[in-house]
PDB file of C-alpha atoms in Angstrom:
ATOM      1  CA  MET A   1     -33.037  52.607  95.902  1.00  0.00           C
ATOM      2  CA  ALA A   2     -34.187  49.519  94.160  1.00  0.00           C
ATOM      3  CA  SER A   3     -34.237  51.286  90.806  1.00  0.00           C
ATOM      4  CA  SER A   4     -30.662  52.468  91.207  1.00  0.00           C
ATOM      5  CA  THR A   5     -29.613  48.942  92.106  1.00  0.00           C
ATOM      6  CA  ARG A   6     -31.271  47.591  88.968  1.00  0.00           C
ATOM      7  CA  SER A   7     -29.609  50.287  86.902  1.00  0.00           C
ATOM      8  CA  VAL A   8     -26.169  49.365  88.230  1.00  0.00           C
ATOM      9  CA  ALA A   9     -26.848  45.658  87.592  1.00  0.00           C
ATOM     10  CA  ALA A  10     -27.999  46.286  84.040  1.00  0.00           C
ATOM     11  CA  SER A  11     -24.957  48.433  83.329  1.00  0.00           C
ATOM     12  CA  PHE A  12     -22.673  45.731  84.700  1.00  0.00           C
ATOM     13  CA  LEU A  13     -24.423  43.062  82.616  1.00  0.00           C
ATOM     14  CA  ARG A  14     -24.094  45.116  79.435  1.00  0.00           C
ATOM     15  CA  SER A  15     -20.362  45.596  80.050  1.00  0.00           C
ATOM     16  CA  GLN A  16     -19.890  41.848  80.553  1.00  0.00           C
ATOM     17  CA  ILE A  17     -21.730  41.041  77.334  1.00  0.00           C
ATOM     18  CA  SER A  18     -19.683  43.612  75.401  1.00  0.00           C
ATOM     19  CA  ARG A  19     -16.418  42.240  76.829  1.00  0.00           C
ATOM     20  CA  THR A  20     -17.394  38.645  75.983  1.00  0.00           C
ATOM     21  CA  ALA A  21     -18.287  39.562  72.398  1.00  0.00           C
ATOM     22  CA  SER A  22     -14.994  41.424  71.968  1.00  0.00           C
ATOM     23  CA  ALA A  23     -13.078  38.393  73.226  1.00  0.00           C
ATOM     24  CA  ALA A  24     -14.941  36.136  70.800  1.00  0.00           C
ATOM     25  CA  ILE A  25     -14.092  38.420  67.915  1.00  0.00           C
ATOM     26  CA  VAL A  26     -10.450  38.468  68.894  1.00  0.00           C
ATOM     27  CA  ARG A  27     -10.336  34.690  69.227  1.00  0.00           C
ATOM     28  CA  HIS A  28     -11.965  34.030  65.842  1.00  0.00           C
ATOM     29  CA  THR A  29     -10.410  36.846  63.839  1.00  0.00           C
ATOM     30  CA  PRO A  30      -7.044  35.044  63.308  1.00  0.00           C
ATOM     31  CA  LYS A  31      -8.833  31.984  61.958  1.00  0.00           C
ATOM     32  CA  ARG A  32     -10.847  34.036  59.509  1.00  0.00           C
ATOM     33  CA  THR A  33      -7.784  36.026  58.502  1.00  0.00           C
ATOM     34  CA  PHE A  34      -5.721  32.824  58.005  1.00  0.00           C
ATOM     35  CA  SER A  35      -8.365  31.180  55.871  1.00  0.00           C
ATOM     36  CA  SER A  36      -8.838  34.316  53.800  1.00  0.00           C
ATOM     37  CA  ILE A  37      -5.125  34.322  52.943  1.00  0.00           C
ATOM     38  CA  ILE A  38      -4.901  30.631  51.986  1.00  0.00           C
ATOM     39  CA  ALA A  39      -8.079  30.337  49.920  1.00  0.00           C
ATOM     40  CA  PRO A  40      -7.262  32.793  47.117  1.00  0.00           C
ATOM     41  CA  SER A  41      -3.730  31.411  46.631  1.00  0.00           C
ATOM     42  CA  ARG A  42      -4.759  27.827  45.852  1.00  0.00           C
ATOM     43  CA  PRO A  43      -5.725  28.328  42.198  1.00  0.00           C
ATOM     44  CA  THR A  44      -2.366  29.960  41.457  1.00  0.00           C
ATOM     45  CA  LEU A  45      -0.257  27.267  43.124  1.00  0.00           C
ATOM     46  CA  LEU A  46      -2.082  24.094  42.072  1.00  0.00           C
ATOM     47  CA  PRO A  47      -3.018  23.211  38.446  1.00  0.00           C
ATOM     48  CA  LYS A  48      -6.603  22.626  37.492  1.00  0.00           C
ATOM     49  CA  PRO A  49      -7.553  18.927  37.358  1.00  0.00           C
ATOM     50  CA  ASN A  50      -8.730  19.083  33.738  1.00  0.00           C
ATOM     51  CA  SER A  51      -6.044  21.430  32.496  1.00  0.00           C
ATOM     52  CA  LEU A  52      -4.175  20.234  29.389  1.00  0.00           C
ATOM     53  CA  ARG A  53      -1.337  22.715  29.653  1.00  0.00           C
ATOM     54  CA  PRO A  54       2.001  21.086  30.574  1.00  0.00           C
ATOM     55  CA  ILE A  55       3.612  21.938  33.912  1.00  0.00           C
ATOM     56  CA  ILE A  56       6.985  22.547  32.200  1.00  0.00           C
ATOM     57  CA  PRO A  57       8.554  25.979  31.986  1.00  0.00           C
ATOM     58  CA  PHE A  58       8.792  27.382  28.473  1.00  0.00           C
ATOM     59  CA  PRO A  59      12.616  27.618  28.484  1.00  0.00           C
ATOM     60  CA  THR A  60      12.814  23.863  29.160  1.00  0.00           C
ATOM     61  CA  ILE A  61      10.582  23.027  26.192  1.00  0.00           C
ATOM     62  CA  LEU A  62      12.537  25.388  23.970  1.00  0.00           C
ATOM     63  CA  SER A  63      15.849  23.785  24.913  1.00  0.00           C
ATOM     64  CA  GLN A  64      14.482  20.299  24.148  1.00  0.00           C
ATOM     65  CA  ARG A  65      13.379  21.324  20.682  1.00  0.00           C
ATOM     66  CA  ARG A  66      16.709  22.938  19.930  1.00  0.00           C
ATOM     67  CA  SER A  67      18.661  19.842  20.998  1.00  0.00           C
ATOM     68  CA  LEU A  68      18.121  18.268  17.528  1.00  0.00           C
ATOM     69  CA  PHE A  69      20.772  19.573  15.148  1.00  0.00           C
ATOM     70  CA  ILE A  70      20.631  18.157  11.612  1.00  0.00           C
ATOM     71  CA  GLN A  71      23.729  18.380   9.451  1.00  0.00           C
ATOM     72  CA  THR A  72      23.848  18.069   5.681  1.00  0.00           C
ATOM     73  CA  GLU A  73      26.731  16.614   3.698  1.00  0.00           C
ATOM     74  CA  PRO A  74      27.263  16.517  -0.066  1.00  0.00           C
ATOM     75  CA  THR A  75      27.778  13.192  -1.798  1.00  0.00           C
ATOM     76  CA  PRO A  76      29.708  12.218  -4.934  1.00  0.00           C
ATOM     77  CA  ASN A  77      26.332  12.358  -6.651  1.00  0.00           C
ATOM     78  CA  PRO A  78      25.392  16.041  -7.181  1.00  0.00           C
ATOM     79  CA  ASP A  79      21.711  15.049  -7.232  1.00  0.00           C
ATOM     80  CA  ALA A  80      21.866  13.414  -3.769  1.00  0.00           C
ATOM     81  CA  LEU A  81      22.211  15.075  -0.379  1.00  0.00           C
ATOM     82  CA  LYS A  82      22.879  13.371   2.951  1.00  0.00           C
ATOM     83  CA  PHE A  83      21.004  14.535   6.081  1.00  0.00           C
ATOM     84  CA  ILE A  84      22.541  13.525   9.440  1.00  0.00           C
ATOM     85  CA  PRO A  85      20.197  14.126  12.429  1.00  0.00           C
ATOM     86  CA  GLY A  86      22.699  13.038  15.100  1.00  0.00           C
ATOM     87  CA  LEU A  87      20.506  10.157  16.319  1.00  0.00           C
ATOM     88  CA  PRO A  88      19.659   6.648  15.031  1.00  0.00           C
ATOM     89  CA  VAL A  89      17.271   6.646  12.091  1.00  0.00           C
ATOM     90  CA  LEU A  90      16.707   2.863  12.041  1.00  0.00           C
ATOM     91  CA  PRO A  91      16.943   0.248  14.804  1.00  0.00           C
ATOM     92  CA  PRO A  92      20.335  -1.462  15.261  1.00  0.00           C
ATOM     93  CA  LYS A  93      21.266  -4.133  12.710  1.00  0.00           C
ATOM     94  CA  SER A  94      18.454  -3.033  10.391  1.00  0.00           C
ATOM     95  CA  ALA A  95      18.805  -3.119   6.629  1.00  0.00           C
ATOM     96  CA  SER A  96      18.710   0.207   4.843  1.00  0.00           C
ATOM     97  CA  ILE A  97      15.355   1.111   3.315  1.00  0.00           C
ATOM     98  CA  GLU A  98      15.063   2.844  -0.042  1.00  0.00           C
ATOM     99  CA  TYR A  99      11.953   4.349  -1.605  1.00  0.00           C
ATOM    100  CA  THR A 100      12.093   5.067  -5.320  1.00  0.00           C
ATOM    101  CA  ASP A 101       8.392   5.807  -5.707  1.00  0.00           C
ATOM    102  CA  GLY A 102       5.828   7.569  -3.557  1.00  0.00           C
ATOM    103  CA  ARG A 103       3.541   4.528  -3.829  1.00  0.00           C
ATOM    104  CA  GLN A 104       6.050   2.516  -1.773  1.00  0.00           C
ATOM    105  CA  THR A 105       5.838   4.793   1.289  1.00  0.00           C
ATOM    106  CA  ASN A 106       2.905   3.153   3.083  1.00  0.00           C
ATOM    107  CA  ASN A 107       5.027   2.449   6.175  1.00  0.00           C
ATOM    108  CA  SER A 108       6.819   5.811   6.307  1.00  0.00           C
ATOM    109  CA  PRO A 109       4.869   9.084   6.734  1.00  0.00           C
ATOM    110  CA  LEU A 110       8.112  11.055   6.454  1.00  0.00           C
ATOM    111  CA  ALA A 111       9.032   9.534   3.082  1.00  0.00           C
ATOM    112  CA  ARG A 112       5.469  10.088   1.876  1.00  0.00           C
ATOM    113  CA  SER A 113       5.717  13.771   2.801  1.00  0.00           C
ATOM    114  CA  LEU A 114       9.102  14.073   1.092  1.00  0.00           C
ATOM    115  CA  PHE A 115       7.753  12.627  -2.160  1.00  0.00           C
ATOM    116  CA  GLN A 116       5.062  15.292  -2.140  1.00  0.00           C
ATOM    117  CA  LEU A 117       7.800  17.863  -2.711  1.00  0.00           C
ATOM    118  CA  ASP A 118       8.375  18.706  -6.335  1.00  0.00           C
ATOM    119  CA  GLY A 119      11.758  17.292  -7.398  1.00  0.00           C
ATOM    120  CA  VAL A 120      12.285  14.403  -4.938  1.00  0.00           C
ATOM    121  CA  GLN A 121      13.236  11.222  -6.820  1.00  0.00           C
ATOM    122  CA  SER A 122      14.191   8.769  -4.048  1.00  0.00           C
ATOM    123  CA  VAL A 123      14.678   8.530  -0.282  1.00  0.00           C
ATOM    124  CA  LEU A 124      17.132   6.228   1.513  1.00  0.00           C
ATOM    125  CA  TYR A 125      17.089   5.512   5.268  1.00  0.00           C
ATOM    126  CA  GLY A 126      20.475   4.448   6.602  1.00  0.00           C
ATOM    127  CA  PRO A 127      21.495   3.575  10.174  1.00  0.00           C
ATOM    128  CA  ASP A 128      21.996   7.213  11.174  1.00  0.00           C
ATOM    129  CA  PHE A 129      21.345   9.252   8.029  1.00  0.00           C
ATOM    130  CA  ILE A 130      18.722  10.058   5.399  1.00  0.00           C
ATOM    131  CA  THR A 131      19.737  10.484   1.756  1.00  0.00           C
ATOM    132  CA  VAL A 132      17.384  12.379  -0.535  1.00  0.00           C
ATOM    133  CA  THR A 133      17.953  12.221  -4.296  1.00  0.00           C
ATOM    134  CA  LYS A 134      16.414  14.864  -6.533  1.00  0.00           C
ATOM    135  CA  THR A 135      15.571  14.889 -10.222  1.00  0.00           C
ATOM    136  CA  PRO A 136      18.285  16.321 -12.519  1.00  0.00           C
ATOM    137  CA  ASP A 137      16.144  19.312 -13.508  1.00  0.00           C
ATOM    138  CA  SER A 138      15.447  20.495  -9.932  1.00  0.00           C
ATOM    139  CA  HIS A 139      17.742  22.674  -7.808  1.00  0.00           C
ATOM    140  CA  TRP A 140      18.946  22.188  -4.247  1.00  0.00           C
ATOM    141  CA  GLN A 141      18.733  25.913  -3.705  1.00  0.00           C
ATOM    142  CA  TRP A 142      14.940  25.603  -3.494  1.00  0.00           C
ATOM    143  CA  LEU A 143      14.496  21.961  -2.518  1.00  0.00           C
ATOM    144  CA  LYS A 144      17.008  21.700   0.343  1.00  0.00           C
ATOM    145  CA  PRO A 145      15.199  24.093   2.786  1.00  0.00           C
ATOM    146  CA  GLU A 146      11.903  22.257   2.266  1.00  0.00           C
ATOM    147  CA  VAL A 147      13.475  18.837   2.859  1.00  0.00           C
ATOM    148  CA  PHE A 148      15.339  20.166   5.892  1.00  0.00           C
ATOM    149  CA  ALA A 149      12.140  21.595   7.404  1.00  0.00           C
ATOM    150  CA  LEU A 150      10.204  18.341   6.934  1.00  0.00           C
ATOM    151  CA  VAL A 151      12.944  16.142   8.414  1.00  0.00           C
ATOM    152  CA  THR A 152      13.438  18.479  11.380  1.00  0.00           C
ATOM    153  CA  GLU A 153       9.732  18.764  12.163  1.00  0.00           C
ATOM    154  CA  TYR A 154       9.143  15.018  11.927  1.00  0.00           C
ATOM    155  CA  LEU A 155      12.141  13.921  14.009  1.00  0.00           C
ATOM    156  CA  ASN A 156      11.359  16.541  16.670  1.00  0.00           C
ATOM    157  CA  ASN A 157       8.058  14.754  17.316  1.00  0.00           C
ATOM    158  CA  GLY A 158       9.952  11.612  18.348  1.00  0.00           C
ATOM    159  CA  SER A 159       7.932   9.345  16.051  1.00  0.00           C
ATOM    160  CA  PRO A 160       9.666   6.375  14.376  1.00  0.00           C
ATOM    161  CA  VAL A 161      10.729   6.966  10.798  1.00  0.00           C
ATOM    162  CA  VAL A 162       9.274   3.613   9.737  1.00  0.00           C
ATOM    163  CA  THR A 163       6.103   2.169  11.223  1.00  0.00           C
ATOM    164  CA  GLY A 164       5.759  -1.563  11.812  1.00  0.00           C
ATOM    165  CA  ASP A 165       8.531  -4.140  11.755  1.00  0.00           C
ATOM    166  CA  VAL A 166      11.876  -3.303  10.169  1.00  0.00           C
ATOM    167  CA  ALA A 167      13.779  -6.147   8.530  1.00  0.00           C
ATOM    168  CA  GLU A 168      17.288  -6.879   9.739  1.00  0.00           C
ATOM    169  CA  SER A 169      20.245  -6.812   7.383  1.00  0.00           C
ATOM    170  CA  GLU A 170      20.514 -10.392   6.105  1.00  0.00           C
ATOM    171  CA  ASP A 171      22.323 -10.075   2.778  1.00  0.00           C
ATOM    172  CA  THR A 172      25.761 -10.322   4.404  1.00  0.00           C
ATOM    173  CA  ALA A 173      24.712 -12.466   7.384  1.00  0.00           C
ATOM    174  CA  PRO A 174      26.415 -15.900   7.564  1.00  0.00           C
ATOM    175  CA  LYS A 175      24.209 -18.721   6.273  1.00  0.00           C
ATOM    176  CA  GLU A 176      24.466 -22.467   6.259  1.00  0.00           C
ATOM    177  CA  GLY A 177      26.012 -23.714   3.072  1.00  0.00           C
ATOM    178  CA  ASP A 178      28.145 -20.633   2.447  1.00  0.00           C
ATOM    179  CA  SER A 179      31.508 -21.528   1.009  1.00  0.00           C
ATOM    180  CA  GLU A 180      34.706 -20.086   2.391  1.00  0.00           C
ATOM    181  CA  VAL A 181      34.907 -17.639  -0.501  1.00  0.00           C
ATOM    182  CA  VAL A 182      31.355 -16.400   0.011  1.00  0.00           C
ATOM    183  CA  SER A 183      31.966 -15.990   3.739  1.00  0.00           C
ATOM    184  CA  MET A 184      35.070 -13.900   3.032  1.00  0.00           C
ATOM    185  CA  ILE A 185      33.156 -11.761   0.497  1.00  0.00           C
ATOM    186  CA  LYS A 186      30.365 -11.080   3.002  1.00  0.00           C
ATOM    187  CA  GLU A 187      32.841 -10.195   5.731  1.00  0.00           C
ATOM    188  CA  LEU A 188      34.672  -7.709   3.508  1.00  0.00           C
ATOM    189  CA  LEU A 189      31.419  -6.149   2.339  1.00  0.00           C
ATOM    190  CA  ASP A 190      30.081  -5.804   5.866  1.00  0.00           C
ATOM    191  CA  THR A 191      33.219  -4.547   7.622  1.00  0.00           C
ATOM    192  CA  ARG A 192      35.157  -2.577   5.005  1.00  0.00           C
ATOM    193  CA  ILE A 193      33.097  -1.716   1.931  1.00  0.00           C
ATOM    194  CA  ARG A 194      29.613  -0.969   3.300  1.00  0.00           C
ATOM    195  CA  PRO A 195      30.784   1.618   5.874  1.00  0.00           C
ATOM    196  CA  ALA A 196      32.671   3.467   3.125  1.00  0.00           C
ATOM    197  CA  ILE A 197      29.645   3.435   0.816  1.00  0.00           C
ATOM    198  CA  GLN A 198      27.395   4.699   3.622  1.00  0.00           C
ATOM    199  CA  GLU A 199      29.778   7.580   4.226  1.00  0.00           C
ATOM    200  CA  ASP A 200      28.906   8.734   0.700  1.00  0.00           C
ATOM    201  CA  GLY A 201      25.173   8.524   1.420  1.00  0.00           C
ATOM    202  CA  GLY A 202      24.569   5.161  -0.270  1.00  0.00           C
ATOM    203  CA  ASP A 203      24.525   1.464   0.473  1.00  0.00           C
ATOM    204  CA  ILE A 204      25.074  -1.901  -1.207  1.00  0.00           C
ATOM    205  CA  GLU A 205      23.191  -5.173  -1.226  1.00  0.00           C
ATOM    206  CA  TYR A 206      24.872  -8.528  -1.821  1.00  0.00           C
ATOM    207  CA  ARG A 207      22.990 -10.589  -4.423  1.00  0.00           C
ATOM    208  CA  GLY A 208      25.277 -13.586  -4.936  1.00  0.00           C
ATOM    209  CA  PHE A 209      28.519 -15.027  -6.314  1.00  0.00           C
ATOM    210  CA  THR A 210      28.577 -16.720  -9.716  1.00  0.00           C
ATOM    211  CA  PRO A 211      30.723 -19.734 -10.692  1.00  0.00           C
ATOM    212  CA  GLU A 212      32.579 -17.415 -13.094  1.00  0.00           C
ATOM    213  CA  GLY A 213      33.847 -15.390 -10.133  1.00  0.00           C
ATOM    214  CA  GLN A 214      31.490 -12.411 -10.450  1.00  0.00           C
ATOM    215  CA  VAL A 215      30.159 -10.761  -7.277  1.00  0.00           C
ATOM    216  CA  LEU A 216      26.605  -9.522  -7.827  1.00  0.00           C
ATOM    217  CA  LEU A 217      25.837  -6.269  -6.026  1.00  0.00           C
ATOM    218  CA  LYS A 218      23.005  -3.763  -6.034  1.00  0.00           C
ATOM    219  CA  LEU A 219      23.810  -0.115  -5.374  1.00  0.00           C
ATOM    220  CA  ARG A 220      21.393   2.017  -3.355  1.00  0.00           C
ATOM    221  CA  GLY A 221      20.909   5.642  -2.426  1.00  0.00           C
ATOM    222  CA  ALA A 222      23.344   8.218  -3.755  1.00  0.00           C
ATOM    223  CA  CYS A 223      25.441   5.555  -5.500  1.00  0.00           C
ATOM    224  CA  ARG A 224      22.550   4.141  -7.512  1.00  0.00           C
ATOM    225  CA  THR A 225      22.061   7.162  -9.803  1.00  0.00           C
ATOM    226  CA  CYS A 226      25.568   8.569  -9.592  1.00  0.00           C
ATOM    227  CA  ASP A 227      27.567   9.153 -12.763  1.00  0.00           C
ATOM    228  CA  SER A 228      30.582   7.600 -11.059  1.00  0.00           C
ATOM    229  CA  SER A 229      28.779   4.424  -9.976  1.00  0.00           C
ATOM    230  CA  THR A 230      30.787   2.386 -12.472  1.00  0.00           C
ATOM    231  CA  VAL A 231      33.985   3.870 -11.096  1.00  0.00           C
ATOM    232  CA  THR A 232      32.839   2.994  -7.567  1.00  0.00           C
ATOM    233  CA  LEU A 233      32.209  -0.598  -8.566  1.00  0.00           C
ATOM    234  CA  LYS A 234      35.376  -1.135 -10.595  1.00  0.00           C
ATOM    235  CA  ASN A 235      38.011   0.990  -8.876  1.00  0.00           C
ATOM    236  CA  GLY A 236      36.659   0.695  -5.352  1.00  0.00           C
ATOM    237  CA  ILE A 237      34.696  -2.446  -4.562  1.00  0.00           C
ATOM    238  CA  GLU A 238      36.104  -4.678  -7.293  1.00  0.00           C
ATOM    239  CA  SER A 239      39.707  -3.744  -6.603  1.00  0.00           C
ATOM    240  CA  MET A 240      39.398  -4.486  -2.874  1.00  0.00           C
ATOM    241  CA  LEU A 241      37.611  -7.813  -3.356  1.00  0.00           C
ATOM    242  CA  MET A 242      40.066  -8.985  -6.005  1.00  0.00           C
ATOM    243  CA  HIS A 243      43.008  -7.909  -3.852  1.00  0.00           C
ATOM    244  CA  TYR A 244      41.967  -9.970  -0.815  1.00  0.00           C
ATOM    245  CA  ILE A 245      40.135 -12.865  -2.525  1.00  0.00           C
ATOM    246  CA  GLU A 246      41.797 -14.352  -5.593  1.00  0.00           C
ATOM    247  CA  GLU A 247      38.658 -16.264  -6.580  1.00  0.00           C
ATOM    248  CA  VAL A 248      36.862 -12.977  -7.319  1.00  0.00           C
ATOM    249  CA  LYS A 249      37.215 -12.015 -10.983  1.00  0.00           C
ATOM    250  CA  GLY A 250      34.955  -8.984 -11.069  1.00  0.00           C
ATOM    251  CA  VAL A 251      31.868  -7.173  -9.768  1.00  0.00           C
ATOM    252  CA  THR A 252      28.567  -6.851 -11.626  1.00  0.00           C
ATOM    253  CA  GLN A 253      25.832  -4.387 -10.795  1.00  0.00           C
ATOM    254  CA  VAL A 254      22.364  -5.904 -10.482  1.00  0.00           C
ATOM    255  CA  LEU A 255      19.175  -3.987 -11.211  1.00  0.00           C
ATOM    256  CA  ASP A 256      15.599  -4.843 -10.367  1.00  0.00           C
ATOM    257  CA  GLN A 257      13.206  -5.467 -13.229  1.00  0.00           C
ATOM    258  CA  GLU A 258      11.574  -2.053 -12.959  1.00  0.00           C
ATOM    259  CA  GLU A 259      14.971  -0.368 -12.893  1.00  0.00           C
ATOM    260  CA  GLU A 260      16.110  -2.275 -15.992  1.00  0.00           C
ATOM    261  CA  VAL A 261      13.032  -1.134 -17.908  1.00  0.00           C
ATOM    262  CA  ALA A 262      13.532   2.451 -16.765  1.00  0.00           C
ATOM    263  CA  GLN A 263      17.210   2.358 -17.726  1.00  0.00           C
ATOM    264  CA  ARG A 264      16.467   1.036 -21.214  1.00  0.00           C
ATOM    265  CA  GLU A 265      13.868   3.745 -21.760  1.00  0.00           C
ATOM    266  CA  PHE A 266      16.284   6.389 -20.512  1.00  0.00           C
ATOM    267  CA  GLU A 267      19.041   5.132 -22.828  1.00  0.00           C
ATOM    268  CA  LYS A 268      16.639   5.346 -25.761  1.00  0.00           C
ATOM    269  CA  PHE A 269      15.749   8.891 -24.787  1.00  0.00           C
ATOM    270  CA  GLU A 270      19.431   9.885 -24.577  1.00  0.00           C
ATOM    271  CA  ALA A 271      20.154   8.267 -27.934  1.00  0.00           C
ATOM    272  CA  ASN A 272      17.334  10.212 -29.593  1.00  0.00           C
ATOM    273  CA  LEU A 273      18.485  13.394 -27.920  1.00  0.00           C
ATOM    274  CA  ALA A 274      22.025  12.791 -29.155  1.00  0.00           C
ATOM    275  CA  LYS A 275      20.762  12.471 -32.732  1.00  0.00           C
ATOM    276  CA  LEU A 276      18.916  15.773 -32.437  1.00  0.00           C
ATOM    277  CA  LYS A 277      22.025  17.542 -31.123  1.00  0.00           C
ATOM    278  CA  GLY A 278      24.301  16.086 -33.739  1.00  0.00           C
ATOM    279  CA  GLY A 279      26.616  13.194 -34.349  1.00  0.00           C
ATOM    280  CA  ASP A 280      29.300  14.589 -32.034  1.00  0.00           C
ATOM    281  CA  ALA A 281      27.129  14.218 -28.929  1.00  0.00           C
ATOM    282  CA  VAL A 282      27.833  11.053 -26.954  1.00  0.00           C
ATOM    283  CA  PRO A 283      24.928   9.557 -24.967  1.00  0.00           C
ATOM    284  CA  LYS A 284      25.711   9.648 -21.274  1.00  0.00           C
ATOM    285  CA  SER A 285      23.740   9.781 -18.085  1.00  0.00           C
ATOM    286  CA  SER A 286      22.457  13.165 -17.013  1.00  0.00           C
ATOM    287  CA  GLY A 287      24.639  15.277 -14.765  1.00  0.00           C
ATOM    288  CA  PRO A 288      27.584  17.627 -15.049  1.00  0.00           C
ATOM    289  CA  HIS A 289      29.231  15.307 -17.606  1.00  0.00           C
ATOM    290  CA  GLY A 290      26.045  14.352 -19.451  1.00  0.00           C
ATOM    291  CA  ILE A 291      24.540  15.539 -22.710  1.00  0.00           C
ATOM    292  CA  ASP A 292      23.131  18.705 -21.191  1.00  0.00           C
ATOM    293  CA  ALA A 293      26.662  19.787 -20.350  1.00  0.00           C
ATOM    294  CA  ALA A 294      27.849  19.315 -23.934  1.00  0.00           C
ATOM    295  CA  PRO A 295      28.262  22.493 -26.012  1.00  0.00           C
TER     296      PRO A 295
END
């Protein structure tokens, strides 16, 4: 009797233990299941702390890079081409910057890269354009894609075209001691003449006004080496200044010392070339109307 009682008690105790364990498993199973679902998903939803990859979708990056659209425009100078990126190239009120030698490009990585291309003669930075002038013996067919690729790649990076401080345009700024005539000349150059010259991929720099009535100007960019630079000075700038200001008697182009030496050497070269080709050849600057175009 006692043994049967103990058997019944042991059976009852085993059933209670089994029921309690089952309840514990049921109570804790949801927690284990919940944590097992959350844990694996964390690495896919959150970036790694030391990851260098941007959290920007690829289509967004692609659209930002394609937002820069550079246009090219011809200039009156067949050896100069104007590149318009659609954004400011220099800070507001800055003077245009011209590089005529690769050794002058210490403050412009872009200009230094452009001069490394075979055929680039000069680079001009305007307010919202870049003018590249090539040598007469090179061809835009091969040079233009290389210049376009360099300008596009550099401006896409968002880096400034010129490093360091950029000088403001002061040649036509009003100064103490300016006479009424000089003030009128500067105003015409700044408001009427300079914008027209920049449309052709060039620029001008006011150098002074002589007692004889001559306005001293320096041409830059596409206008500096253009065959029609004399026509630009006489028929364009000179005519407008003489029309509005009676004290102006003419316009004279000013060259730097290095440019004067280079021009004299080039004139000697053309004169010697004209002698070799015959007495009928007339020395002129290179271009479509130069000696090379003569029969």
